XYZ file of C-alpha atoms in Angstrom:
172
model
C 97.252 -54.063 161.031
C 98.870 -50.890 159.747
C 99.763 -51.079 156.063
C 102.559 -48.867 154.725
C 103.584 -48.369 151.093
C 106.950 -46.794 150.226
C 107.080 -45.065 146.840
C 109.884 -43.685 144.677
C 110.177 -43.144 140.938
C 111.092 -46.588 139.575
C 110.848 -48.877 142.626
C 114.396 -50.206 142.243
C 116.484 -48.108 144.687
C 114.941 -45.952 147.389
C 111.531 -47.523 148.007
C 112.764 -51.143 148.178
C 115.519 -49.948 150.529
C 112.952 -48.242 152.764
C 110.778 -51.364 152.667
C 113.731 -53.538 153.751
C 114.744 -51.093 156.495
C 111.192 -51.046 157.838
C 110.943 -54.845 157.747
C 114.099 -55.077 159.848
C 112.815 -52.489 162.350
C 109.413 -54.177 162.573
C 111.138 -57.464 163.376
C 113.545 -55.864 165.868
C 110.609 -54.255 167.702
C 108.544 -57.437 167.651
C 105.800 -55.859 165.554
C 105.354 -58.653 163.017
C 101.635 -59.033 162.447
C 101.039 -55.372 163.346
C 102.728 -53.687 160.386
C 102.675 -54.700 156.730
C 105.020 -53.045 154.215
C 105.415 -52.943 150.452
C 106.939 -50.647 147.860
C 106.101 -49.332 144.402
C 107.109 -46.700 141.874
C 105.246 -43.861 140.235
C 106.793 -44.755 136.869
C 106.638 -47.966 134.855
C 110.196 -48.090 133.435
C 111.401 -50.916 135.682
C 108.200 -52.940 136.247
C 109.130 -56.589 136.815
C 112.821 -55.876 137.434
C 114.774 -56.782 140.565
C 116.101 -53.970 142.756
C 119.170 -52.113 141.476
C 122.352 -54.184 141.931
C 124.183 -51.318 143.646
C 121.318 -50.779 146.082
C 121.148 -54.528 146.720
C 124.900 -54.825 147.370
C 124.963 -51.799 149.662
C 121.936 -53.069 151.566
C 123.482 -56.538 151.929
C 126.617 -55.015 153.485
C 124.339 -53.254 155.978
C 122.340 -56.383 156.850
C 119.293 -55.625 154.710
C 117.767 -57.838 152.050
C 116.175 -56.197 149.010
C 113.836 -58.565 147.245
C 110.721 -58.490 145.144
C 110.115 -57.019 141.727
C 109.444 -53.427 140.773
C 105.821 -52.507 140.323
C 103.902 -49.346 139.600
C 101.488 -47.731 142.047
C 97.879 -48.684 141.341
C 94.514 -47.229 142.301
C 94.016 -50.203 144.625
C 97.057 -49.122 146.646
C 95.135 -46.089 147.874
C 92.485 -48.424 149.289
C 94.832 -51.090 150.639
C 97.414 -48.932 152.440
C 96.946 -46.677 155.463
C 100.079 -44.637 154.836
C 101.748 -43.983 151.468
C 105.256 -42.635 152.010
C 106.910 -40.835 149.112
C 110.678 -40.541 148.858
C 110.600 -36.976 147.536
C 108.322 -34.071 146.791
C 107.961 -34.952 143.127
C 106.816 -38.485 144.017
C 104.381 -37.055 146.574
C 102.891 -34.676 144.007
C 102.530 -37.502 141.470
C 100.829 -39.687 144.086
C 98.385 -36.950 145.055
C 97.465 -36.526 141.382
C 96.914 -40.296 141.077
C 94.797 -40.471 144.226
C 91.149 -41.222 143.434
C 89.830 -38.795 146.059
C 90.826 -36.336 148.777
C 90.832 -38.957 151.533
C 93.262 -41.094 149.524
C 95.479 -38.095 148.776
C 95.592 -37.467 152.525
C 97.395 -40.790 153.000
C 100.398 -39.468 151.055
C 103.249 -38.118 153.151
C 106.964 -37.624 152.683
C 108.870 -40.385 154.483
C 111.309 -37.940 156.048
C 108.491 -35.968 157.675
C 108.822 -38.616 160.373
C 112.552 -38.057 160.894
C 113.103 -35.514 163.682
C 116.496 -34.422 162.311
C 114.945 -33.619 158.921
C 113.064 -30.713 160.445
C 115.049 -27.519 160.889
C 115.883 -25.968 164.261
C 112.734 -23.809 164.233
C 110.620 -26.948 163.877
C 109.586 -26.053 160.332
C 109.169 -28.803 157.794
C 110.210 -28.474 154.173
C 106.635 -27.515 153.304
C 106.963 -24.641 155.758
C 110.271 -23.491 154.286
C 112.404 -25.563 156.645
C 114.594 -28.661 156.306
C 115.000 -30.761 153.180
C 112.723 -33.795 153.411
C 113.667 -35.510 150.136
C 115.486 -38.834 150.060
C 117.918 -38.122 147.208
C 117.828 -40.494 144.242
C 121.171 -42.359 144.132
C 120.589 -43.907 140.683
C 122.960 -41.681 138.713
C 125.551 -41.224 141.469
C 128.200 -43.255 143.240
C 128.013 -45.846 145.992
C 128.011 -43.194 148.722
C 124.511 -42.186 147.589
C 123.185 -45.672 148.322
C 124.791 -45.585 151.778
C 123.154 -42.219 152.473
C 119.763 -43.540 151.376
C 119.988 -46.381 153.913
C 120.870 -43.931 156.688
C 118.030 -41.553 155.786
C 115.300 -44.142 155.327
C 116.275 -46.049 158.476
C 116.061 -42.916 160.627
C 112.737 -41.970 159.045
C 111.310 -45.494 159.424
C 112.174 -45.403 163.120
C 110.179 -42.174 163.318
C 107.252 -43.749 161.480
C 107.106 -46.620 163.959
C 107.441 -44.234 166.891
C 104.528 -42.171 165.537
C 102.308 -45.258 165.300
C 102.739 -45.924 169.018
C 102.602 -49.693 168.557
C 103.860 -52.081 171.224
C 105.105 -55.595 170.543
C 102.207 -57.989 170.316
C 99.579 -55.281 169.775
C 97.454 -54.818 166.711
C 95.996 -51.594 165.501
């Protein structure tokens, strides 16, 4: 079983959207039982709240279901999850600071590192001065931002699954 945690700031927009996109892809690829997903936030402002209504409505129109309640990342998450995927560089930095040790910090990656189109033509990642790997926060913008988030996280989640090399019915 590969366990993946998606993390944004408040766990009401981007990370629940990524979680829902991954759930759909896992089901479409027949990988239920091989991949477990969850989401959380680095901040505590929205703990216990449902996902943002605009994110939920946009996701519903695209065939995704956002459910669950916002929660904050905990120390146990670094033990429980194999891969902790941050939505942006700020979230990744916060997660690395929260990590209890170097091995745990090594589980933190930017989600869009797995999206081939997010790397610039020279093959350089954002960390190497290349493409932008942040999933932009749509919270203070219009509905088009929520649409863009779905497109970005879906493409990146496909890349995550491809990188795991799992086949339907296999367990890792």
